[in-house]
Short mmCIF file of C-alpha atoms in Angstrom, two decimals:
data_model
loop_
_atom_site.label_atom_id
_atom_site.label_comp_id
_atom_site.label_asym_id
_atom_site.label_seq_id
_atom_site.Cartn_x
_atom_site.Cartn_y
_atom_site.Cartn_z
CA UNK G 1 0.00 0.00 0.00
CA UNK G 2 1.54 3.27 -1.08
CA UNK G 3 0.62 7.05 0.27
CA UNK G 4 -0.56 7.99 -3.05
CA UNK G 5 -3.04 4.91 -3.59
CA UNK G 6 -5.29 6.66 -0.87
CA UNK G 7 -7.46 9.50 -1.63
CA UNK G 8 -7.73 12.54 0.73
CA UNK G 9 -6.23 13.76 4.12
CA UNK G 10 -2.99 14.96 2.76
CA UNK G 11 -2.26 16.97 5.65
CA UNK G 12 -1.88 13.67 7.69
CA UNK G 13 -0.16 11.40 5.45
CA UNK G 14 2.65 14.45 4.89
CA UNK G 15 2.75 14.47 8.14
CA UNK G 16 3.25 10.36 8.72
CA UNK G 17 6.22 10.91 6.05
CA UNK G 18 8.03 13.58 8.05
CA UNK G 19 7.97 11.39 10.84
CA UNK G 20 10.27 8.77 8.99
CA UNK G 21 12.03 11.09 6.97
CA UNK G 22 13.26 12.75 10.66
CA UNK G 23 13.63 9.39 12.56
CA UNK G 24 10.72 10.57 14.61
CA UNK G 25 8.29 8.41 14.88
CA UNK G 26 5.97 8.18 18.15
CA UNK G 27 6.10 4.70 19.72
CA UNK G 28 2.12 4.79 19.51
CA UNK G 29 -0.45 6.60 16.92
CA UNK G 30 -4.06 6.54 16.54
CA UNK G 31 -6.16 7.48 13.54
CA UNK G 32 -9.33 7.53 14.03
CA UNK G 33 -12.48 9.16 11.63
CA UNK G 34 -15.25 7.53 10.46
CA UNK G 35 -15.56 4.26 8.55
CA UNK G 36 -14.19 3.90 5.42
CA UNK G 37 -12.14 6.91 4.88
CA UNK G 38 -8.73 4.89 4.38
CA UNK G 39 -7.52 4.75 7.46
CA UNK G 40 -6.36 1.21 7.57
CA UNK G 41 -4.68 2.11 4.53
CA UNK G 42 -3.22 4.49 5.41
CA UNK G 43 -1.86 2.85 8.56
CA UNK G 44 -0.52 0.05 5.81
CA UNK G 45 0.93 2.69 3.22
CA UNK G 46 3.20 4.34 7.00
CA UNK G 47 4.28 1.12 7.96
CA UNK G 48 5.71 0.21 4.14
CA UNK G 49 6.93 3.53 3.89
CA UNK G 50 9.26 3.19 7.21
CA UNK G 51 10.66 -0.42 5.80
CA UNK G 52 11.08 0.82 2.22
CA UNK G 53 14.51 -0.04 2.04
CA UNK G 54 13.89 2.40 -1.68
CA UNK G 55 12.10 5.15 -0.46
CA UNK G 56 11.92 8.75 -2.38
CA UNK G 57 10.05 11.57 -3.02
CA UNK G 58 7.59 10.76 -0.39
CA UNK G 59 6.74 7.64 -1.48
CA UNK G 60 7.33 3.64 -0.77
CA UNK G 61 9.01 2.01 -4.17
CA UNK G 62 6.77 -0.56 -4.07
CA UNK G 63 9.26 -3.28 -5.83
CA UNK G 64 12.09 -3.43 -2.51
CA UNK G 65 11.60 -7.06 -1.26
CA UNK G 66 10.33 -5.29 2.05
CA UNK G 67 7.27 -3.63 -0.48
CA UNK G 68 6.49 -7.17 -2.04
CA UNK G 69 6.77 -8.39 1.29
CA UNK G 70 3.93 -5.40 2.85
CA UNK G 71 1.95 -6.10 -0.67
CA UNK G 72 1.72 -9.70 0.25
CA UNK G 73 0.69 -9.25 3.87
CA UNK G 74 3.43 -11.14 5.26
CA UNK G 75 5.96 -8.70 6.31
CA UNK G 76 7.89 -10.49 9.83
CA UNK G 77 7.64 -7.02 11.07
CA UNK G 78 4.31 -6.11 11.12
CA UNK G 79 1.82 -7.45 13.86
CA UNK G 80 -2.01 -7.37 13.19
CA UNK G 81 -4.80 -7.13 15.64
CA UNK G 82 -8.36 -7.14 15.59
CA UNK G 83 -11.67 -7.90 17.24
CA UNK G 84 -12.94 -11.51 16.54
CA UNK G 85 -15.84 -13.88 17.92
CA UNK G 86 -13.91 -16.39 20.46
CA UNK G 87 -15.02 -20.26 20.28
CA UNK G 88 -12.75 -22.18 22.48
CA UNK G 89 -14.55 -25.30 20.72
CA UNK G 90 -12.98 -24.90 17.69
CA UNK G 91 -10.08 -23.21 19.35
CA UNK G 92 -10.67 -19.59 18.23
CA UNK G 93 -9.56 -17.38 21.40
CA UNK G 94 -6.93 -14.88 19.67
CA UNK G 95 -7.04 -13.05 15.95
CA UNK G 96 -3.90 -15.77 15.23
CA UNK G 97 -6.40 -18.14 14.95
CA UNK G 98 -8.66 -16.06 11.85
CA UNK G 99 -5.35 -14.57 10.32
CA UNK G 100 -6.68 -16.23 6.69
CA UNK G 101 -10.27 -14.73 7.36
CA UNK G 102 -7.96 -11.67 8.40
CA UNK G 103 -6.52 -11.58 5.33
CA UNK G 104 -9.32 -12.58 2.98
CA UNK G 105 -10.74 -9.24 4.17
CA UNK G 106 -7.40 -7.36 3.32
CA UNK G 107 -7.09 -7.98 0.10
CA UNK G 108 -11.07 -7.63 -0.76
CA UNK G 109 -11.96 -4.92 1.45
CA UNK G 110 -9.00 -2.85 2.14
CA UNK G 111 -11.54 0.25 3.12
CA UNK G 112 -12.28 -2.14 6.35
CA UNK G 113 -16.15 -1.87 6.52
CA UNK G 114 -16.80 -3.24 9.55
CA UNK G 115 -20.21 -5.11 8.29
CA UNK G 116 -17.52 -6.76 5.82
CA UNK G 117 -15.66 -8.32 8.51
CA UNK G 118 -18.59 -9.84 10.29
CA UNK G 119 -19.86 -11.47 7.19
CA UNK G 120 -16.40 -12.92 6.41
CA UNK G 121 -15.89 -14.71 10.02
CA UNK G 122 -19.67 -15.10 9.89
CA UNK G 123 -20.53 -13.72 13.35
CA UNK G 124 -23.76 -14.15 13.57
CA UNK G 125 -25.82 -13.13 16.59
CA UNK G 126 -22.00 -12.38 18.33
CA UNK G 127 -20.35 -9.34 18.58
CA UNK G 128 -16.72 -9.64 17.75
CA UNK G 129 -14.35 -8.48 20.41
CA UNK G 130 -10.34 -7.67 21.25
CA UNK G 131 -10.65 -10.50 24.22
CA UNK G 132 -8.03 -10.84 27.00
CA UNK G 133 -6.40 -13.65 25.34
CA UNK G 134 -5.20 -10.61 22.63
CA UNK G 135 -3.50 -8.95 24.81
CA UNK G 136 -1.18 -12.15 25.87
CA UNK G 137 -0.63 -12.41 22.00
CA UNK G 138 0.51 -8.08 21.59
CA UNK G 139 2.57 -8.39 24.67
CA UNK G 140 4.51 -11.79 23.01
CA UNK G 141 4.32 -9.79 19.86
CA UNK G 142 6.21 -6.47 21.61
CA UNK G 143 8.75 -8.98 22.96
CA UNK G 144 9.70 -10.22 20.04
CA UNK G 145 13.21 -9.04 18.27
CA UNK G 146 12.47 -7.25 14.54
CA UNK G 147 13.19 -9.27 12.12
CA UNK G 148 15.06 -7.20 9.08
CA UNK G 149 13.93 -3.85 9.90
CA UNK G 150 14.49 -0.80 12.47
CA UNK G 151 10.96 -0.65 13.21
CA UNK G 152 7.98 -3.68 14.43
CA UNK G 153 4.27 -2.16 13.92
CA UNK G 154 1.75 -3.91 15.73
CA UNK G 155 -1.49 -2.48 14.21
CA UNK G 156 -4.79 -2.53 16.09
CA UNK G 157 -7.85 -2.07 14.55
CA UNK G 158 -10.98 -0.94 15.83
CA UNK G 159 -9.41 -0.66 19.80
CA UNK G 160 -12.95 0.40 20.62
CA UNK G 161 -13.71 -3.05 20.68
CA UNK G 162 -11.00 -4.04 23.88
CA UNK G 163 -12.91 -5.39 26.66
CA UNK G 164 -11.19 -3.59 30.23
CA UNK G 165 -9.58 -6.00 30.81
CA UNK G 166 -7.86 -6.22 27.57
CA UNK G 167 -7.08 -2.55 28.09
CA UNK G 168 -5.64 -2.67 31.53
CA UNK G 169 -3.21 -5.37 30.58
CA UNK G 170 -2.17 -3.30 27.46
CA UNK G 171 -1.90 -0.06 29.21
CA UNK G 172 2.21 -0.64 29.65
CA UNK G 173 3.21 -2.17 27.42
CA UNK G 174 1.61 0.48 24.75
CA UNK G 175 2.99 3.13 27.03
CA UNK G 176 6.61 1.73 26.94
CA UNK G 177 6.77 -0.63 24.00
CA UNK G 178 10.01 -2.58 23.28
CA UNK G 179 12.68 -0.53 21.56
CA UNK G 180 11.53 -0.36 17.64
CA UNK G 181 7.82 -0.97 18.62
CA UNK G 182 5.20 1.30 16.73
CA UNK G 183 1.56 0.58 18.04
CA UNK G 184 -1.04 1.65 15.27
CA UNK G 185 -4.43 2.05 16.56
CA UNK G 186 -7.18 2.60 13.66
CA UNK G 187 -10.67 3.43 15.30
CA UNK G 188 -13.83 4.25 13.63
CA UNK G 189 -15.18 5.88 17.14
CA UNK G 190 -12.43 7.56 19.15
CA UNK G 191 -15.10 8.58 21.55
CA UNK G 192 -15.68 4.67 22.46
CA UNK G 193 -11.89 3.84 23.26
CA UNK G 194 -11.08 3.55 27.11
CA UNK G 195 -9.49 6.97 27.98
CA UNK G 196 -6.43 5.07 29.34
CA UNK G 197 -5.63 3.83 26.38
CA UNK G 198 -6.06 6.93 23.98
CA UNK G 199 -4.41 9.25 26.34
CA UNK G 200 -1.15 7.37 25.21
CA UNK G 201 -1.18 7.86 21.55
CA UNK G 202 -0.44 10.20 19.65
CA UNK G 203 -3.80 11.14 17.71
CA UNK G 204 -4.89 11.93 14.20
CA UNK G 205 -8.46 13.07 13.09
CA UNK G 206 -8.92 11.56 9.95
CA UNK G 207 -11.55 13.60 7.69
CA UNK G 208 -14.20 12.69 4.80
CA UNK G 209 -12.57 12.71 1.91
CA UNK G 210 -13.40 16.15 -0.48
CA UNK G 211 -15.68 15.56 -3.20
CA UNK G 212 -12.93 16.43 -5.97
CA UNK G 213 -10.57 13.93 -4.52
CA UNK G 214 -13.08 11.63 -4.49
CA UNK G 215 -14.56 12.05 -8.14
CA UNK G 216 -11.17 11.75 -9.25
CA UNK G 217 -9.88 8.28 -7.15
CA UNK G 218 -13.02 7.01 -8.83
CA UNK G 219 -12.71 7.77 -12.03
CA UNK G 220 -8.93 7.02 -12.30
CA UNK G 221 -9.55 3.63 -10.43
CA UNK G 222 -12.58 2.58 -11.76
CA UNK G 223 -12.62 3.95 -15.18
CA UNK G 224 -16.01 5.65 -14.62
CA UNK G 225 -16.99 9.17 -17.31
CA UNK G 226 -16.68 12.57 -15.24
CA UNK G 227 -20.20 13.09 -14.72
CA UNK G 228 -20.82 9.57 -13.22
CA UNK G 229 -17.49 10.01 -11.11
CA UNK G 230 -19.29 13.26 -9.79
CA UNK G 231 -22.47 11.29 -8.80
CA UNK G 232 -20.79 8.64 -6.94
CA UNK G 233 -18.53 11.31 -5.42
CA UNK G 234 -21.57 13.52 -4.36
CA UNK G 235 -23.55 10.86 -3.14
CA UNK G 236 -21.16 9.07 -0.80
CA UNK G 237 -20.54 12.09 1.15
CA UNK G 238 -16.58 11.78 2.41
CA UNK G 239 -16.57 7.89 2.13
CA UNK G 240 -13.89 6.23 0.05
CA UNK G 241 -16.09 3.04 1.22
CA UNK G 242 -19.43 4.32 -0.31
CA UNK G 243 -18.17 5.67 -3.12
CA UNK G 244 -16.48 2.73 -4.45
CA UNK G 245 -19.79 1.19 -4.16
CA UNK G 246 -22.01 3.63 -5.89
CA UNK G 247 -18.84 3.36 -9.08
CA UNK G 248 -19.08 -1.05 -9.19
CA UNK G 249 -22.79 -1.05 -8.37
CA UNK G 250 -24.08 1.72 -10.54
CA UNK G 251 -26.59 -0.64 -12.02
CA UNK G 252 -27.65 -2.18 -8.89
CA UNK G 253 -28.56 1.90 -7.58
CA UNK G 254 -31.14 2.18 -10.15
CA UNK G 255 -32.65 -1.10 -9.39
CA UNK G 256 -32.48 -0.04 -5.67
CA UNK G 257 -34.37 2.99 -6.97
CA UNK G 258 -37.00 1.44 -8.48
CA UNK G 259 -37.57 -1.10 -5.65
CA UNK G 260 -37.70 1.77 -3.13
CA UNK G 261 -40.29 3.75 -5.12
CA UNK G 262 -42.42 0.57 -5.79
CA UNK G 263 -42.43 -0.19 -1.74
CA UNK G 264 -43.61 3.28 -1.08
CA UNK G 265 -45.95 3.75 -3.64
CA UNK G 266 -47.80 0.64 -2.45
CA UNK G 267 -47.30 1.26 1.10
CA UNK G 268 -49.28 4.55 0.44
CA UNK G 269 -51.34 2.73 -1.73
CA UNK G 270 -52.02 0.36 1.06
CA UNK G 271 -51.86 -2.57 -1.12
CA UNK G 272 -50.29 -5.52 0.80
CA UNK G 273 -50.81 -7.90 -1.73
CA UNK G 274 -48.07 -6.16 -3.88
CA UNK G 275 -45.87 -5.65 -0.91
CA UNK G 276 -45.53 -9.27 -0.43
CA UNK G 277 -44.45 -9.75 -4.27
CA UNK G 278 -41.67 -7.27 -3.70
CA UNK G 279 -40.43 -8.51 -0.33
CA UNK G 280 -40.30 -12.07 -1.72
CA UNK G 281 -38.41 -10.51 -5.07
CA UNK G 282 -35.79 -8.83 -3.06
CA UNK G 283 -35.52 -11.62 -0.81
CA UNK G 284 -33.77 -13.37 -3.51
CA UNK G 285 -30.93 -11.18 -3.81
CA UNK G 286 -28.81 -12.79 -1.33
CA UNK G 287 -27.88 -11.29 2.15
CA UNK G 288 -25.01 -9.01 0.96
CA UNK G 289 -27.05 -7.69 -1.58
CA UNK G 290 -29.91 -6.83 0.76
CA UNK G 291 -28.02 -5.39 3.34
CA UNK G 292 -27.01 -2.74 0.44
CA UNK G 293 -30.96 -2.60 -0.38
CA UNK G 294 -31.58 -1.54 3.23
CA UNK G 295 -28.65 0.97 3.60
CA UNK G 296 -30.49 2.64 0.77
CA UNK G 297 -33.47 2.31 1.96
CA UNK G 298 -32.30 3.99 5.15
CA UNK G 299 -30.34 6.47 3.17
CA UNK G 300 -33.44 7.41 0.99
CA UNK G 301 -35.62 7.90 4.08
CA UNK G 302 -33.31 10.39 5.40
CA UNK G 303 -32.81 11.94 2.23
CA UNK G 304 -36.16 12.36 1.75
CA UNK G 305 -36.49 14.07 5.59
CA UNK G 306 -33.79 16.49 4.59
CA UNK G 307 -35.80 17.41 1.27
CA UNK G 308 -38.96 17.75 3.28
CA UNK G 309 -37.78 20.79 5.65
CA UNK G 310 -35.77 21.76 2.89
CA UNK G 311 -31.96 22.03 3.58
CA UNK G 312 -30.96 21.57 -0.44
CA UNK G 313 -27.45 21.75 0.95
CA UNK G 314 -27.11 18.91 3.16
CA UNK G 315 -28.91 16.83 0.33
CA UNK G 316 -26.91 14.11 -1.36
CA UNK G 317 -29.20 12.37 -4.51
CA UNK G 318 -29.31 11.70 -7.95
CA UNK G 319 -31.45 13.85 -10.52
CA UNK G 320 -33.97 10.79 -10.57
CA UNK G 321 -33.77 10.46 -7.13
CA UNK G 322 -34.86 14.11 -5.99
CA UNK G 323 -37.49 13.69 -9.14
CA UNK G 324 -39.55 11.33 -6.72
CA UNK G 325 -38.79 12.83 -3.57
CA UNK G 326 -40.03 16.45 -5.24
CA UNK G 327 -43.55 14.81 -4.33
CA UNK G 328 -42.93 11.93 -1.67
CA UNK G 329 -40.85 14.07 0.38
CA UNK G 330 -43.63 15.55 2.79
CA UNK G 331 -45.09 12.03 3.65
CA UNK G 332 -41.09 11.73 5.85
CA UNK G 333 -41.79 14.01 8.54
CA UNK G 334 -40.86 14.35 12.15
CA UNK G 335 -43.67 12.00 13.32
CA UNK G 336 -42.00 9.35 11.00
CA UNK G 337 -38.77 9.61 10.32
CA UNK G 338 -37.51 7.87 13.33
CA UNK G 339 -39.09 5.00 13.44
CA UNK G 340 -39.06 4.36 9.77
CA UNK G 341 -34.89 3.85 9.96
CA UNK G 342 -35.32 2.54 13.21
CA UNK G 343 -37.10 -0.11 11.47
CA UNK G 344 -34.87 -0.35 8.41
CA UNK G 345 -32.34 -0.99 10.86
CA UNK G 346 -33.90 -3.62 12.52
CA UNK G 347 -34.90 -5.75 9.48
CA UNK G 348 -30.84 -5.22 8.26
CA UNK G 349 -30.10 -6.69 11.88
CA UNK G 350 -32.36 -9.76 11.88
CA UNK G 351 -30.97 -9.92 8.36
CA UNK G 352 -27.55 -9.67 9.00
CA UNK G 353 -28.33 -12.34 11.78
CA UNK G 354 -29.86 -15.15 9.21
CA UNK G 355 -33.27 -14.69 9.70
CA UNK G 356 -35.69 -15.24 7.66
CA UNK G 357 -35.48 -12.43 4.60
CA UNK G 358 -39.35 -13.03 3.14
CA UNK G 359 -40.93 -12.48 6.45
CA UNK G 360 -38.11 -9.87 7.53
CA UNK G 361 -39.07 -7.81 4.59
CA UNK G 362 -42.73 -8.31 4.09
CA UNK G 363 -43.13 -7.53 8.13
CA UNK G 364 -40.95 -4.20 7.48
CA UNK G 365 -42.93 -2.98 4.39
CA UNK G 366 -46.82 -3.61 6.29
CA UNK G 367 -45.05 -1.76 8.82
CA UNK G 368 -44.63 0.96 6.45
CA UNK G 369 -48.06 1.49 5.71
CA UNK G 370 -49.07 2.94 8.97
CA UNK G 371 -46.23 5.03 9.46
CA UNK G 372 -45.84 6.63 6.56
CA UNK G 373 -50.01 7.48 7.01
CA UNK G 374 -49.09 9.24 10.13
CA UNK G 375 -49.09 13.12 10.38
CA UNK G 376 -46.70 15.30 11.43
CA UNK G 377 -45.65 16.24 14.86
#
C-alpha cells in the first residue's frame, strides 16, 4: 500500500512521512475518523513507507523485497490485531487463529467496513471483540526481536472493541513498548476507546474525503466518465467506502431505486398484496445484496427528511432520485422519520443475523403502511 493509492487527508499522510524522513516516529499513533475513509490504509501505506529499504520523493518504491513483502501481507515485522468472535470449541480465542479470514478481508476490502468483517468470520448473533487472550498475543508480539527492519508495527484495529480488561493489561506495554515498537491504533469511534488507552497515543483526526478527490480516485480507479465520477462522489458524502460502491454497483442503484419507489408507492397505496411480491423478489438477492438494499433504503428515508424541511445543501441524490422525492418528500416528517430507519435498521439486523429475509421484509414494508399514514408532529 503506497501514500498515493489513498485519496484525501494529505495533511496527515505528509505528516506520517516527516515522521520517517526525521527518525521521529511516536512509539504509539491513533487514527481515528469515520468508517471507510482509508484509514487502515493508510496505517498500511506508513508502515511500508518506514521499511522501504527504496524510499523517495515521499513515497514507498513498491518493488524493494520489504514492499512485495507489505503487498503480500506477510511482512515479519508487522503485527495485526483485531476484534474476533472467540469459540474455544474450535479453538478460536486470539485473531492468530482467523489470520486467513484476516486476510481474505485485506485484500477484498481494504476500506475495512466493519459489516464486511462480520460477514467474512460469519458472526452471527456475536459481537466480535479484542478479548483478553489478545492482549497475551501483543505483549509476546512487543517482545519479540524485529526481524530485518528498524521498526515492528503492531497495528490494532478498531481498539474500541478491547474489553477492560484487555485494556488494563495493554496499558504498559503500549505506554513503553520494546525498543523499535510502533503501536497503530485505527478506530472508527475515538469517543468509544477507554481513555487510558487513547491518552497514550499520539492522535490523528482523519476527515471525509473532499468531493474532488473523491470524483477523481473514482474515475482514475474505476474507469467511470466525469459526470458519473461526480455522482458517486456527491452521493457518498466523504466515504472512500461508499463511493467505491455507488462506481461497481451503478446498475444495482437504479434497481435499488425502483424497488424503493415501488415499496412506497404501495405502502401509500395500502396494497399488501403487492408488498408481499416485492419482499419475496428482493428476498432473492442474497444477504449481501440486501443489506445494500436496506442501507439505501435507510439512506433514501433520510434523504427524503432532509428534502422535506428543505436544507438543499445537506442533500446528497441523484437527478432521478430528488425527481420522486419532489412529491414523496412531505409524507417523511418528524412523526416518521424515526421510526421508519429505526425499522430499516432492525430488518438489516435480523438480516444480518440469518433470519428469515421473506418475512423480515414483508413484516418491514406492512409496517410501512401505517407510518408513513401518520401526520406530522
Amino acid at each position: 500500500m503506497k501514500f498515493n493509492e489513498i485519496p484525501g487527508n494529505k495533511d496527515i499522510k505528509d505528516t506520517l512521512r516527516a515522521l520517517v524522513d526525521t527518525d521521529n516516529v511516536p512509539h504509539a499513533i491513533m487514527l481515528y475518523g469515520q468508517p471507510g475513509i482509508g484509514k487502515m490504509m493508510t496505517a498500511r501505506a506508513f508502515a511500508q513507507y518506514a521499511h522501504c529499504q527504496n524510499r523517495h520523493d515521499g513515497e514507498s518504491c513498491g518493488m524493494c523485497p520489504s514492499c512485495r513483502q507489505h503487498q503480500s501481507l506477510n511482512h515479519p515485522d508487522v503485527h495485526f490485531s483485531y476484534p474476533i468472535v472467540k469459540s474455544k470449541a474450535n479453538n478460536i480465542v486470539s485473531s492468530l487463529d482467523r489470520i486467513d479470514k484476516w486476510r481474505e478481508m485485506m485484500d477484498d476490502s481494504p476500506l475495512m467496513e466493519p459489516e464486511r468483517w462480520l460477514e467474512i468470520i460469519d458472526a452471527g448473533n456475536s459481537q466480535p471483540a479484542i478479548h483478553v487472550e489478545e492482549a497475551e498475543f501483543i505483549v509476546r508480539s512487543d517482545s519479540y526481536s524485529s526481524f530485518s527492519s528498524k521498526y515492528k508495527f503492531i497495528i490494532i484495529w478498531l481498539p474500541e472493541k478491547m474489553t477492560v480488561e484487555t485494556a488494563n493489561k495493554l496499558l504498559k506495554v503500549i505506554e513503553e513498548p520494546s525498543e523499535g515498537t510502533i503501536f497503530i491504533l485505527v478506530s472508527n469511534s475515538e469517543n468509544d476507546v477507554l481513555p487510558t488507552i487513547s491518552s497514550r497515543t499520539r492522535r490523528f483526526n482523519m476527515l471525509p474525503v473532499e468531493e474532488y478527490d473523491l470524483s477523481n480516485y473514482i474515475e482514475s480507479k474505476y474507469h467511470l466518465d466525469p459526470e458519473s465520477s461526480r455522482e458517486a462522489a456527491h452521493l457518498a458524502e466523504g466515504s472512500v467506502a461508499k463511493a467505491v460502491q455507488f462506481a461497481t454497483h451503478s446498475g444495482e442503484r437504479s434497481e435499488f431505486q425502483e424497488l424503493f419507489q415501488n415499496i412506497m408507492r404501495s405502502a401509500f397505496a395500502k396494497k399488501p398484496d403487492v408488498l408481499k411480491k416485492l419482499s419475496d423478489n428482493a428476498a432473492g438477492f442474497g444477504r449481501e445484496k440486501l443489506r445494500r438494499f436496506l442501507d439505501y433504503m435507510n439512506r433514501m428515508v433520510r434523504e427524503n427528511f432532509i428534502y422535506n424541511i428543505k436544507v438543499p445543501e445537506l442533500n446528497a441524490m441523484s437527478a432521478r432520485e430528488k425527481a420522486f422525492s419532489s412529491k414523496f418528500s412531505p409524507f417523511i416528517h418528524t412523526g416518521n422519520v424515526e421510526e421508519l430507519t429505526a425499522q430499516i435498521e432492525s430488518a438489516s439486523n435480523h438480516i444480518q443475523r440469518n433470519g428469515n429475509s421473506k418475512l423480515v421484509l414483508f413484516s418491514l414494508f406492512l409496517y410501512i403502511i401505517p407510518l408513513i399514514h401518520k401526520k406530522p408532529e
